[in-house]
Amino acid sequence: MNLCNPRVIRELMVEAGIKFRRDLGQNFLVDPSVPEAIADVAAFDPDEVLLEIGPGIGCLTAELAERYRKVVAVEIDRGLIPVLQKTLADYDNVTVVNADCMEIDLAAVLSEAMGGGSPGADFPVSVAANLPYYITTPILLRLLECGVRFSRITVMVQKEVADRLAAAPGSRDYGAITAVLGYYGTVTRHFTVSPGSFLPPPAVSSAVVSIDLYPEPAYRPLSEKTFFDTVHAAFEQRRKTLVNALSARFSDLGKERIAEIVTSCGHPADVRGERLSTGDFVSLSDALFRAKNDG
Ligand code: SAM
């Protein structure tokens, strides 16, 4: 069955009595070279388990199942489950779970699908997804914060979002999410995909990015909370200097003390947040944490 053929997709959906759900970001791939290319870069070796978010009718799922030991696919739309049972019937290494990836315990789902063990520790797990665009950043943050040490997270997202995720410090696209991703791993931007590769076509172009997670934490801030607070405060009002932006969040320290801390970390007093790398934010948050706690 050619799962990237628009006629096949429509027939499967008519048979199941379902329609495309715009509210769930359902734009299915119809260019077979795209799921193949995503599956090729999705993990380091064939022995990995792949978690797929939003399999749709299963075109990427099938490519992953061909290449990797096991695929666990989490799909929110109950109407697609009988379709997936049919399209993936030939694969005995796929488990489909009908759930909202924002709600379920991903570690427990992966462990159960593998018959036990701790994902990321007892067996390597990577993530692959053509993400629903209405919820890209929350899903990414959930994956990073869910406690499973994934090896690699490969996602297709809106092109503008991909540019932001992979931006270098100081560039126009660099933002809080870029600095946060840098805390967890290194980002690679792969290729751009045009709207015509989807059914129905979205309004915007897309691109594929991977995040290779650090096997051990690369940064150890004194307080993770202060690190995330510092990053978010720095980008809350982009036109403000870093000192002004931080003065709003860390008001108990006072603007003068914050200016001293920023310059003692080696930055000019009028620096803006987008100039700081993840490592710079860790050092700055440590200095702010010390100042808050030492009085
Ligand atoms: N993987 C398919 C493809 O590439 O053709 C479909 C990708 S489509 C852009 C996004 C998929 O994510 C849809 O199947 C949608 O129903 C599903 N989805 C949306 N929100 C979800 C959520 N919170 N949890 C799990 N799946 C979700």
PDB file of C-alpha atoms and ligand atoms in Angstrom:
ATOM      1  CA  MET A   1       0.000   0.000   0.000  1.00  0.00           C
ATOM      2  CA  ASN A   2       1.503   3.376  -0.985  1.00  0.00           C
ATOM      3  CA  LEU A   3       0.778   5.488   2.096  1.00  0.00           C
ATOM      4  CA  CYS A   4       1.944   8.672   0.370  1.00  0.00           C
ATOM      5  CA  ASN A   5      -0.558   8.379  -2.467  1.00  0.00           C
ATOM      6  CA  PRO A   6      -3.302  11.033  -2.005  1.00  0.00           C
ATOM      7  CA  ARG A   7      -5.939   8.690  -3.501  1.00  0.00           C
ATOM      8  CA  VAL A   8      -4.983   5.888  -1.057  1.00  0.00           C
ATOM      9  CA  ILE A   9      -5.069   8.348   1.890  1.00  0.00           C
ATOM     10  CA  ARG A  10      -8.532   9.626   0.913  1.00  0.00           C
ATOM     11  CA  GLU A  11      -9.882   6.076   0.426  1.00  0.00           C
ATOM     12  CA  LEU A  12      -8.553   4.972   3.830  1.00  0.00           C
ATOM     13  CA  MET A  13     -10.195   7.961   5.488  1.00  0.00           C
ATOM     14  CA  VAL A  14     -13.535   7.500   3.717  1.00  0.00           C
ATOM     15  CA  GLU A  15     -13.516   3.823   4.689  1.00  0.00           C
ATOM     16  CA  ALA A  16     -12.888   4.773   8.348  1.00  0.00           C
ATOM     17  CA  GLY A  17     -15.554   7.515   8.184  1.00  0.00           C
ATOM     18  CA  ILE A  18     -13.117  10.300   9.208  1.00  0.00           C
ATOM     19  CA  LYS A  19     -12.062  13.694   7.871  1.00  0.00           C
ATOM     20  CA  PHE A  20      -8.808  15.680   8.137  1.00  0.00           C
ATOM     21  CA  ARG A  21      -8.763  17.459  11.493  1.00  0.00           C
ATOM     22  CA  ARG A  22      -7.256  20.902  11.140  1.00  0.00           C
ATOM     23  CA  ASP A  23      -7.518  21.387  14.931  1.00  0.00           C
ATOM     24  CA  LEU A  24      -5.063  18.473  15.373  1.00  0.00           C
ATOM     25  CA  GLY A  25      -2.604  19.775  12.762  1.00  0.00           C
ATOM     26  CA  GLN A  26      -3.335  16.938  10.339  1.00  0.00           C
ATOM     27  CA  ASN A  27      -1.248  17.545   7.209  1.00  0.00           C
ATOM     28  CA  PHE A  28      -0.170  14.134   5.924  1.00  0.00           C
ATOM     29  CA  LEU A  29       2.980  13.594   3.856  1.00  0.00           C
ATOM     30  CA  VAL A  30       2.412  12.737   0.188  1.00  0.00           C
ATOM     31  CA  ASP A  31       6.039  12.940  -0.989  1.00  0.00           C
ATOM     32  CA  PRO A  32       7.546   9.505  -0.179  1.00  0.00           C
ATOM     33  CA  SER A  33      11.100  10.850  -0.193  1.00  0.00           C
ATOM     34  CA  VAL A  34      10.357  12.916   2.969  1.00  0.00           C
ATOM     35  CA  PRO A  35       9.407  10.118   5.437  1.00  0.00           C
ATOM     36  CA  GLU A  36      12.308   8.088   4.022  1.00  0.00           C
ATOM     37  CA  ALA A  37      14.735  10.960   4.652  1.00  0.00           C
ATOM     38  CA  ILE A  38      13.389  11.590   8.175  1.00  0.00           C
ATOM     39  CA  ALA A  39      13.647   7.878   9.033  1.00  0.00           C
ATOM     40  CA  ASP A  40      17.233   7.796   7.708  1.00  0.00           C
ATOM     41  CA  VAL A  41      18.404  10.477  10.166  1.00  0.00           C
ATOM     42  CA  ALA A  42      16.115   9.551  13.089  1.00  0.00           C
ATOM     43  CA  ALA A  43      18.483   7.420  15.168  1.00  0.00           C
ATOM     44  CA  PHE A  44      22.067   6.301  15.529  1.00  0.00           C
ATOM     45  CA  ASP A  45      21.646   2.555  14.941  1.00  0.00           C
ATOM     46  CA  PRO A  46      19.037  -0.093  14.050  1.00  0.00           C
ATOM     47  CA  ASP A  47      18.909  -1.393  17.627  1.00  0.00           C
ATOM     48  CA  GLU A  48      17.157   1.758  18.845  1.00  0.00           C
ATOM     49  CA  VAL A  49      13.523   2.074  19.858  1.00  0.00           C
ATOM     50  CA  LEU A  50      11.711   4.932  18.093  1.00  0.00           C
ATOM     51  CA  LEU A  51       8.957   6.969  19.716  1.00  0.00           C
ATOM     52  CA  GLU A  52       6.794   8.592  17.055  1.00  0.00           C
ATOM     53  CA  ILE A  53       4.414  11.420  17.949  1.00  0.00           C
ATOM     54  CA  GLY A  54       1.359  11.640  15.654  1.00  0.00           C
ATOM     55  CA  PRO A  55       1.667   8.775  13.127  1.00  0.00           C
ATOM     56  CA  GLY A  56      -1.374   9.954  11.118  1.00  0.00           C
ATOM     57  CA  ILE A  57      -2.015   7.121   8.659  1.00  0.00           C
ATOM     58  CA  GLY A  58       1.448   5.651   9.248  1.00  0.00           C
ATOM     59  CA  CYS A  59       3.717   6.663   6.337  1.00  0.00           C
ATOM     60  CA  LEU A  60       6.657   7.669   8.582  1.00  0.00           C
ATOM     61  CA  THR A  61       5.857   4.846  11.029  1.00  0.00           C
ATOM     62  CA  ALA A  62       6.345   2.249   8.273  1.00  0.00           C
ATOM     63  CA  GLU A  63       9.708   3.742   7.254  1.00  0.00           C
ATOM     64  CA  LEU A  64      10.841   3.724  10.898  1.00  0.00           C
ATOM     65  CA  ALA A  65       9.651   0.125  11.375  1.00  0.00           C
ATOM     66  CA  GLU A  66      11.730  -0.934   8.344  1.00  0.00           C
ATOM     67  CA  ARG A  67      14.896   0.533   9.865  1.00  0.00           C
ATOM     68  CA  TYR A  68      14.694   0.188  13.645  1.00  0.00           C
ATOM     69  CA  ARG A  69      14.106  -2.480  16.269  1.00  0.00           C
ATOM     70  CA  LYS A  70      10.784  -1.162  17.558  1.00  0.00           C
ATOM     71  CA  VAL A  71       8.400   1.769  16.987  1.00  0.00           C
ATOM     72  CA  VAL A  72       5.989   3.107  19.607  1.00  0.00           C
ATOM     73  CA  ALA A  73       3.570   5.523  17.915  1.00  0.00           C
ATOM     74  CA  VAL A  74       1.334   7.825  19.982  1.00  0.00           C
ATOM     75  CA  GLU A  75      -1.698   9.183  18.107  1.00  0.00           C
ATOM     76  CA  ILE A  76      -4.352  11.391  19.728  1.00  0.00           C
ATOM     77  CA  ASP A  77      -7.071  10.889  17.073  1.00  0.00           C
ATOM     78  CA  ARG A  78      -9.126   7.798  17.917  1.00  0.00           C
ATOM     79  CA  GLY A  79     -10.543   7.775  14.378  1.00  0.00           C
ATOM     80  CA  LEU A  80      -7.071   7.012  12.965  1.00  0.00           C
ATOM     81  CA  ILE A  81      -6.448   3.906  15.111  1.00  0.00           C
ATOM     82  CA  PRO A  82      -8.348   1.415  12.850  1.00  0.00           C
ATOM     83  CA  VAL A  83      -6.582   2.980   9.839  1.00  0.00           C
ATOM     84  CA  LEU A  84      -3.169   2.429  11.478  1.00  0.00           C
ATOM     85  CA  GLN A  85      -4.089  -1.159  12.391  1.00  0.00           C
ATOM     86  CA  LYS A  86      -4.682  -1.763   8.704  1.00  0.00           C
ATOM     87  CA  THR A  87      -1.735   0.179   7.221  1.00  0.00           C
ATOM     88  CA  LEU A  88       0.801  -1.238   9.701  1.00  0.00           C
ATOM     89  CA  ALA A  89      -0.548  -4.819   9.788  1.00  0.00           C
ATOM     90  CA  ASP A  90       2.635  -6.176   8.165  1.00  0.00           C
ATOM     91  CA  TYR A  91       4.893  -4.879  10.959  1.00  0.00           C
ATOM     92  CA  ASP A  92       5.162  -6.884  14.168  1.00  0.00           C
ATOM     93  CA  ASN A  93       7.549  -4.306  15.683  1.00  0.00           C
ATOM     94  CA  VAL A  94       5.037  -1.425  15.952  1.00  0.00           C
ATOM     95  CA  THR A  95       2.888  -0.550  18.987  1.00  0.00           C
ATOM     96  CA  VAL A  96       0.213   2.099  18.423  1.00  0.00           C
ATOM     97  CA  VAL A  97      -1.020   3.974  21.501  1.00  0.00           C
ATOM     98  CA  ASN A  98      -4.151   6.121  21.355  1.00  0.00           C
ATOM     99  CA  ALA A  99      -3.289   9.035  23.650  1.00  0.00           C
ATOM    100  CA  ASP A 100      -2.405  12.719  23.902  1.00  0.00           C
ATOM    101  CA  CYS A 101       1.401  12.943  24.077  1.00  0.00           C
ATOM    102  CA  MET A 102       1.048  15.973  26.367  1.00  0.00           C
ATOM    103  CA  GLU A 103      -0.879  13.941  28.942  1.00  0.00           C
ATOM    104  CA  ILE A 104       0.591  10.434  29.045  1.00  0.00           C
ATOM    105  CA  ASP A 105       3.603   9.177  30.974  1.00  0.00           C
ATOM    106  CA  LEU A 106       5.966   8.627  28.022  1.00  0.00           C
ATOM    107  CA  ALA A 107       8.485   6.625  30.089  1.00  0.00           C
ATOM    108  CA  ALA A 108       5.748   4.230  31.263  1.00  0.00           C
ATOM    109  CA  VAL A 109       4.335   3.793  27.736  1.00  0.00           C
ATOM    110  CA  LEU A 110       7.802   2.997  26.328  1.00  0.00           C
ATOM    111  CA  SER A 111       8.616   0.635  29.179  1.00  0.00           C
ATOM    112  CA  GLU A 112       5.331  -1.245  28.772  1.00  0.00           C
ATOM    113  CA  ALA A 113       5.774  -1.545  24.992  1.00  0.00           C
ATOM    114  CA  MET A 114       9.236  -3.075  25.566  1.00  0.00           C
ATOM    115  CA  GLY A 115       8.020  -5.509  28.244  1.00  0.00           C
ATOM    116  CA  GLY A 116       9.820  -3.614  31.049  1.00  0.00           C
ATOM    117  CA  GLY A 117      13.034  -1.692  31.618  1.00  0.00           C
ATOM    118  CA  SER A 118      13.850   1.949  31.818  1.00  0.00           C
ATOM    119  CA  PRO A 119      13.835   3.804  28.456  1.00  0.00           C
ATOM    120  CA  GLY A 120      17.078   5.623  27.755  1.00  0.00           C
ATOM    121  CA  ALA A 121      18.915   3.580  30.391  1.00  0.00           C
ATOM    122  CA  ASP A 122      18.046  -0.084  29.640  1.00  0.00           C
ATOM    123  CA  PHE A 123      17.395   0.473  25.915  1.00  0.00           C
ATOM    124  CA  PRO A 124      18.241   3.438  23.660  1.00  0.00           C
ATOM    125  CA  VAL A 125      15.284   5.536  22.470  1.00  0.00           C
ATOM    126  CA  SER A 126      15.047   8.288  19.859  1.00  0.00           C
ATOM    127  CA  VAL A 127      12.062  10.357  18.755  1.00  0.00           C
ATOM    128  CA  ALA A 128      10.817  11.061  15.229  1.00  0.00           C
ATOM    129  CA  ALA A 129       7.793  13.170  14.342  1.00  0.00           C
ATOM    130  CA  ASN A 130       6.143  15.289  11.741  1.00  0.00           C
ATOM    131  CA  LEU A 131       4.797  17.496  14.517  1.00  0.00           C
ATOM    132  CA  PRO A 132       1.339  19.080  14.599  1.00  0.00           C
ATOM    133  CA  TYR A 133       2.243  22.759  14.181  1.00  0.00           C
ATOM    134  CA  TYR A 134      -0.296  24.086  16.700  1.00  0.00           C
ATOM    135  CA  ILE A 135       1.704  22.644  19.579  1.00  0.00           C
ATOM    136  CA  THR A 136       5.348  22.302  18.421  1.00  0.00           C
ATOM    137  CA  THR A 137       7.197  24.041  21.262  1.00  0.00           C
ATOM    138  CA  PRO A 138       5.146  22.514  24.130  1.00  0.00           C
ATOM    139  CA  ILE A 139       5.731  19.012  22.678  1.00  0.00           C
ATOM    140  CA  LEU A 140       9.464  19.656  22.309  1.00  0.00           C
ATOM    141  CA  LEU A 141       9.714  20.922  25.890  1.00  0.00           C
ATOM    142  CA  ARG A 142       7.687  17.946  27.126  1.00  0.00           C
ATOM    143  CA  LEU A 143      10.076  15.545  25.359  1.00  0.00           C
ATOM    144  CA  LEU A 144      13.094  17.307  26.875  1.00  0.00           C
ATOM    145  CA  GLU A 145      11.641  17.448  30.377  1.00  0.00           C
ATOM    146  CA  CYS A 146       9.841  14.070  30.612  1.00  0.00           C
ATOM    147  CA  GLY A 147      12.795  12.358  32.292  1.00  0.00           C
ATOM    148  CA  VAL A 148      13.600   9.932  29.445  1.00  0.00           C
ATOM    149  CA  ARG A 149      17.141  10.382  28.145  1.00  0.00           C
ATOM    150  CA  PHE A 150      16.443  10.220  24.388  1.00  0.00           C
ATOM    151  CA  SER A 151      19.466   9.823  22.118  1.00  0.00           C
ATOM    152  CA  ARG A 152      18.117  12.030  19.315  1.00  0.00           C
ATOM    153  CA  ILE A 153      14.886  13.951  18.687  1.00  0.00           C
ATOM    154  CA  THR A 154      14.130  14.524  14.988  1.00  0.00           C
ATOM    155  CA  VAL A 155      11.141  16.686  14.149  1.00  0.00           C
ATOM    156  CA  MET A 156       9.574  18.366  11.170  1.00  0.00           C
ATOM    157  CA  VAL A 157       8.336  21.816  12.137  1.00  0.00           C
ATOM    158  CA  GLN A 158       7.400  25.089  10.471  1.00  0.00           C
ATOM    159  CA  LYS A 159      10.455  26.470   8.627  1.00  0.00           C
ATOM    160  CA  GLU A 160      10.508  29.630  10.791  1.00  0.00           C
ATOM    161  CA  VAL A 161      10.493  27.500  13.937  1.00  0.00           C
ATOM    162  CA  ALA A 162      13.329  25.333  12.555  1.00  0.00           C
ATOM    163  CA  ASP A 163      15.356  28.502  11.911  1.00  0.00           C
ATOM    164  CA  ARG A 164      14.789  29.549  15.529  1.00  0.00           C
ATOM    165  CA  LEU A 165      15.679  26.125  16.960  1.00  0.00           C
ATOM    166  CA  ALA A 166      18.974  26.018  15.045  1.00  0.00           C
ATOM    167  CA  ALA A 167      19.925  29.726  15.308  1.00  0.00           C
ATOM    168  CA  ALA A 168      23.394  30.865  16.413  1.00  0.00           C
ATOM    169  CA  PRO A 169      23.759  33.344  19.317  1.00  0.00           C
ATOM    170  CA  GLY A 170      23.552  36.927  18.058  1.00  0.00           C
ATOM    171  CA  SER A 171      21.432  36.065  15.014  1.00  0.00           C
ATOM    172  CA  ARG A 172      17.928  37.452  14.418  1.00  0.00           C
ATOM    173  CA  ASP A 173      16.248  34.073  15.026  1.00  0.00           C
ATOM    174  CA  TYR A 174      18.013  33.295  18.338  1.00  0.00           C
ATOM    175  CA  GLY A 175      15.556  33.138  21.241  1.00  0.00           C
ATOM    176  CA  ALA A 176      14.695  31.501  24.578  1.00  0.00           C
ATOM    177  CA  ILE A 177      13.920  28.138  22.948  1.00  0.00           C
ATOM    178  CA  THR A 178      17.351  28.133  21.214  1.00  0.00           C
ATOM    179  CA  ALA A 179      19.183  28.739  24.498  1.00  0.00           C
ATOM    180  CA  VAL A 180      17.028  26.106  26.257  1.00  0.00           C
ATOM    181  CA  LEU A 181      17.683  23.488  23.523  1.00  0.00           C
ATOM    182  CA  GLY A 182      21.415  24.203  23.836  1.00  0.00           C
ATOM    183  CA  TYR A 183      21.134  23.165  27.480  1.00  0.00           C
ATOM    184  CA  TYR A 184      19.993  19.671  26.462  1.00  0.00           C
ATOM    185  CA  GLY A 185      21.936  18.994  23.270  1.00  0.00           C
ATOM    186  CA  THR A 186      23.165  20.133  19.866  1.00  0.00           C
ATOM    187  CA  VAL A 187      20.802  21.037  17.031  1.00  0.00           C
ATOM    188  CA  THR A 188      21.241  20.179  13.333  1.00  0.00           C
ATOM    189  CA  ARG A 189      19.011  21.588  10.596  1.00  0.00           C
ATOM    190  CA  HIS A 190      18.571  19.049   7.797  1.00  0.00           C
ATOM    191  CA  PHE A 191      16.323  20.049   4.856  1.00  0.00           C
ATOM    192  CA  THR A 192      13.342  22.185   3.867  1.00  0.00           C
ATOM    193  CA  VAL A 193      10.019  20.690   2.717  1.00  0.00           C
ATOM    194  CA  SER A 194       7.547  22.604   0.539  1.00  0.00           C
ATOM    195  CA  PRO A 195       3.786  22.838   1.255  1.00  0.00           C
ATOM    196  CA  GLY A 196       3.061  20.689  -1.831  1.00  0.00           C
ATOM    197  CA  SER A 197       4.556  17.660  -0.029  1.00  0.00           C
ATOM    198  CA  PHE A 198       1.494  17.498   2.263  1.00  0.00           C
ATOM    199  CA  LEU A 199      -2.220  16.728   2.010  1.00  0.00           C
ATOM    200  CA  PRO A 200      -3.842  19.154   2.632  1.00  0.00           C
ATOM    201  CA  PRO A 201      -0.966  21.598   1.942  1.00  0.00           C
ATOM    202  CA  PRO A 202      -0.175  23.882   4.911  1.00  0.00           C
ATOM    203  CA  ALA A 203       0.213  27.636   4.409  1.00  0.00           C
ATOM    204  CA  VAL A 204       3.929  27.583   5.235  1.00  0.00           C
ATOM    205  CA  SER A 205       7.115  25.693   4.366  1.00  0.00           C
ATOM    206  CA  SER A 206       8.541  23.151   6.795  1.00  0.00           C
ATOM    207  CA  ALA A 207      11.997  21.936   7.774  1.00  0.00           C
ATOM    208  CA  VAL A 208      13.497  18.982   9.620  1.00  0.00           C
ATOM    209  CA  VAL A 209      15.794  19.430  12.613  1.00  0.00           C
ATOM    210  CA  SER A 210      17.480  16.974  14.980  1.00  0.00           C
ATOM    211  CA  ILE A 211      18.562  17.504  18.551  1.00  0.00           C
ATOM    212  CA  ASP A 212      21.342  15.161  19.690  1.00  0.00           C
ATOM    213  CA  LEU A 213      20.924  15.010  23.448  1.00  0.00           C
ATOM    214  CA  TYR A 214      24.024  15.121  25.632  1.00  0.00           C
ATOM    215  CA  PRO A 215      24.488  11.626  27.171  1.00  0.00           C
ATOM    216  CA  GLU A 216      25.522  13.376  30.404  1.00  0.00           C
ATOM    217  CA  PRO A 217      24.477  16.936  31.315  1.00  0.00           C
ATOM    218  CA  ALA A 218      26.861  19.411  29.625  1.00  0.00           C
ATOM    219  CA  TYR A 219      25.920  22.180  32.069  1.00  0.00           C
ATOM    220  CA  ARG A 220      25.314  21.982  35.793  1.00  0.00           C
ATOM    221  CA  PRO A 221      23.819  25.293  36.957  1.00  0.00           C
ATOM    222  CA  LEU A 222      23.645  25.880  40.711  1.00  0.00           C
ATOM    223  CA  SER A 223      19.884  26.208  40.276  1.00  0.00           C
ATOM    224  CA  GLU A 224      18.071  24.918  37.166  1.00  0.00           C
ATOM    225  CA  LYS A 225      15.101  27.104  38.039  1.00  0.00           C
ATOM    226  CA  THR A 226      17.257  30.257  38.123  1.00  0.00           C
ATOM    227  CA  PHE A 227      18.812  29.241  34.772  1.00  0.00           C
ATOM    228  CA  PHE A 228      15.398  28.883  33.070  1.00  0.00           C
ATOM    229  CA  ASP A 229      14.127  32.074  34.776  1.00  0.00           C
ATOM    230  CA  THR A 230      17.188  33.970  33.488  1.00  0.00           C
ATOM    231  CA  VAL A 231      16.723  32.747  29.911  1.00  0.00           C
ATOM    232  CA  HIS A 232      12.993  33.500  29.842  1.00  0.00           C
ATOM    233  CA  ALA A 233      13.439  36.933  31.434  1.00  0.00           C
ATOM    234  CA  ALA A 234      16.161  37.821  28.894  1.00  0.00           C
ATOM    235  CA  PHE A 235      13.820  37.239  25.937  1.00  0.00           C
ATOM    236  CA  GLU A 236      10.527  38.441  27.408  1.00  0.00           C
ATOM    237  CA  GLN A 237      11.045  41.917  26.006  1.00  0.00           C
ATOM    238  CA  ARG A 238      13.506  41.566  23.177  1.00  0.00           C
ATOM    239  CA  ARG A 239      14.090  45.277  22.699  1.00  0.00           C
ATOM    240  CA  LYS A 240      15.276  45.751  26.267  1.00  0.00           C
ATOM    241  CA  THR A 241      18.906  45.427  27.299  1.00  0.00           C
ATOM    242  CA  LEU A 242      19.672  42.326  29.346  1.00  0.00           C
ATOM    243  CA  VAL A 243      20.123  44.428  32.505  1.00  0.00           C
ATOM    244  CA  ASN A 244      16.676  46.007  32.127  1.00  0.00           C
ATOM    245  CA  ALA A 245      15.031  42.682  31.263  1.00  0.00           C
ATOM    246  CA  LEU A 246      16.597  40.958  34.294  1.00  0.00           C
ATOM    247  CA  SER A 247      15.754  43.877  36.602  1.00  0.00           C
ATOM    248  CA  ALA A 248      12.064  43.189  36.002  1.00  0.00           C
ATOM    249  CA  ARG A 249      12.410  39.496  36.965  1.00  0.00           C
ATOM    250  CA  PHE A 250      15.033  39.774  39.739  1.00  0.00           C
ATOM    251  CA  SER A 251      13.713  43.030  41.200  1.00  0.00           C
ATOM    252  CA  ASP A 252      14.913  42.196  44.742  1.00  0.00           C
ATOM    253  CA  LEU A 253      18.550  42.514  43.587  1.00  0.00           C
ATOM    254  CA  GLY A 254      18.088  45.990  42.104  1.00  0.00           C
ATOM    255  CA  LYS A 255      19.232  47.299  38.741  1.00  0.00           C
ATOM    256  CA  GLU A 256      22.675  48.447  39.871  1.00  0.00           C
ATOM    257  CA  ARG A 257      23.609  45.086  41.363  1.00  0.00           C
ATOM    258  CA  ILE A 258      22.332  43.299  38.249  1.00  0.00           C
ATOM    259  CA  ALA A 259      24.451  45.592  36.038  1.00  0.00           C
ATOM    260  CA  GLU A 260      27.498  44.673  38.181  1.00  0.00           C
ATOM    261  CA  ILE A 261      26.725  40.966  37.835  1.00  0.00           C
ATOM    262  CA  VAL A 262      26.272  41.194  34.042  1.00  0.00           C
ATOM    263  CA  THR A 263      29.586  43.051  33.573  1.00  0.00           C
ATOM    264  CA  SER A 264      31.409  40.763  36.032  1.00  0.00           C
ATOM    265  CA  CYS A 265      30.367  37.876  33.753  1.00  0.00           C
ATOM    266  CA  GLY A 266      32.277  39.576  30.923  1.00  0.00           C
ATOM    267  CA  HIS A 267      29.422  41.271  29.041  1.00  0.00           C
ATOM    268  CA  PRO A 268      29.030  44.957  28.152  1.00  0.00           C
ATOM    269  CA  ALA A 269      26.445  46.745  30.341  1.00  0.00           C
ATOM    270  CA  ASP A 270      24.174  47.325  27.313  1.00  0.00           C
ATOM    271  CA  VAL A 271      24.320  43.736  25.975  1.00  0.00           C
ATOM    272  CA  ARG A 272      21.065  42.146  24.769  1.00  0.00           C
ATOM    273  CA  GLY A 273      20.005  38.599  25.647  1.00  0.00           C
ATOM    274  CA  GLU A 274      20.359  37.249  22.117  1.00  0.00           C
ATOM    275  CA  ARG A 275      24.155  37.666  22.322  1.00  0.00           C
ATOM    276  CA  LEU A 276      24.508  35.072  25.113  1.00  0.00           C
ATOM    277  CA  SER A 277      25.158  31.388  24.449  1.00  0.00           C
ATOM    278  CA  THR A 278      23.668  28.662  26.656  1.00  0.00           C
ATOM    279  CA  GLY A 279      26.955  28.482  28.587  1.00  0.00           C
ATOM    280  CA  ASP A 280      26.874  32.278  29.118  1.00  0.00           C
ATOM    281  CA  PHE A 281      23.347  31.979  30.543  1.00  0.00           C
ATOM    282  CA  VAL A 282      24.463  29.218  32.921  1.00  0.00           C
ATOM    283  CA  SER A 283      27.340  31.365  34.276  1.00  0.00           C
ATOM    284  CA  LEU A 284      25.076  34.412  34.557  1.00  0.00           C
ATOM    285  CA  SER A 285      22.334  32.459  36.344  1.00  0.00           C
ATOM    286  CA  ASP A 286      24.929  31.080  38.796  1.00  0.00           C
ATOM    287  CA  ALA A 287      26.075  34.636  39.573  1.00  0.00           C
ATOM    288  CA  LEU A 288      22.459  35.784  40.060  1.00  0.00           C
ATOM    289  CA  PHE A 289      21.717  32.766  42.252  1.00  0.00           C
ATOM    290  CA  ARG A 290      24.774  33.453  44.432  1.00  0.00           C
ATOM    291  CA  ALA A 291      23.869  37.139  44.755  1.00  0.00           C
ATOM    292  CA  LYS A 292      20.301  36.273  45.765  1.00  0.00           C
ATOM    293  CA  ASN A 293      21.437  33.753  48.358  1.00  0.00           C
ATOM    294  CA  ASP A 294      24.520  35.516  49.717  1.00  0.00           C
ATOM    295  CA  GLY A 295      22.599  38.747  50.143  1.00  0.00           C
TER     296      GLY A 295
HETATM  297  N1  SAM B   1       3.061  11.384  10.703  1.00  0.00           N
HETATM  298  C1  SAM B   1       2.022  11.696   9.735  1.00  0.00           C
HETATM  299  C2  SAM B   1       2.643  12.200   8.451  1.00  0.00           C
HETATM  300  O1  SAM B   1       3.824  12.591   8.509  1.00  0.00           O
HETATM  301  O2  SAM B   1       1.979  12.191   7.420  1.00  0.00           O
HETATM  302  C3  SAM B   1       1.027  12.741  10.297  1.00  0.00           C
HETATM  303  C4  SAM B   1       1.648  14.052  10.750  1.00  0.00           C
HETATM  304  S1  SAM B   1       0.440  15.304  11.125  1.00  0.00           S
HETATM  305  C5  SAM B   1       1.380  16.764  10.775  1.00  0.00           C
HETATM  306  C6  SAM B   1       0.391  15.383  12.916  1.00  0.00           C
HETATM  307  C7  SAM B   1      -0.237  14.158  13.603  1.00  0.00           C
HETATM  308  O3  SAM B   1      -0.172  14.370  15.025  1.00  0.00           O
HETATM  309  C8  SAM B   1      -1.707  13.925  13.286  1.00  0.00           C
HETATM  310  O4  SAM B   1      -1.910  12.572  13.015  1.00  0.00           O
HETATM  311  C9  SAM B   1      -2.444  14.348  14.567  1.00  0.00           C
HETATM  312  O5  SAM B   1      -3.672  13.690  14.756  1.00  0.00           O
HETATM  313  C10 SAM B   1      -1.405  13.987  15.629  1.00  0.00           C
HETATM  314  N2  SAM B   1      -1.513  14.743  16.900  1.00  0.00           N
HETATM  315  C11 SAM B   1      -1.904  16.038  17.074  1.00  0.00           C
HETATM  316  N3  SAM B   1      -1.840  16.388  18.374  1.00  0.00           N
HETATM  317  C12 SAM B   1      -1.365  15.287  19.043  1.00  0.00           C
HETATM  318  C13 SAM B   1      -1.090  15.032  20.431  1.00  0.00           C
HETATM  319  N4  SAM B   1      -1.268  15.973  21.361  1.00  0.00           N
HETATM  320  N5  SAM B   1      -0.647  13.796  20.779  1.00  0.00           N
HETATM  321  C14 SAM B   1      -0.455  12.823  19.826  1.00  0.00           C
HETATM  322  N6  SAM B   1      -0.710  13.026  18.500  1.00  0.00           N
HETATM  323  C15 SAM B   1      -1.148  14.235  18.114  1.00  0.00           C
END
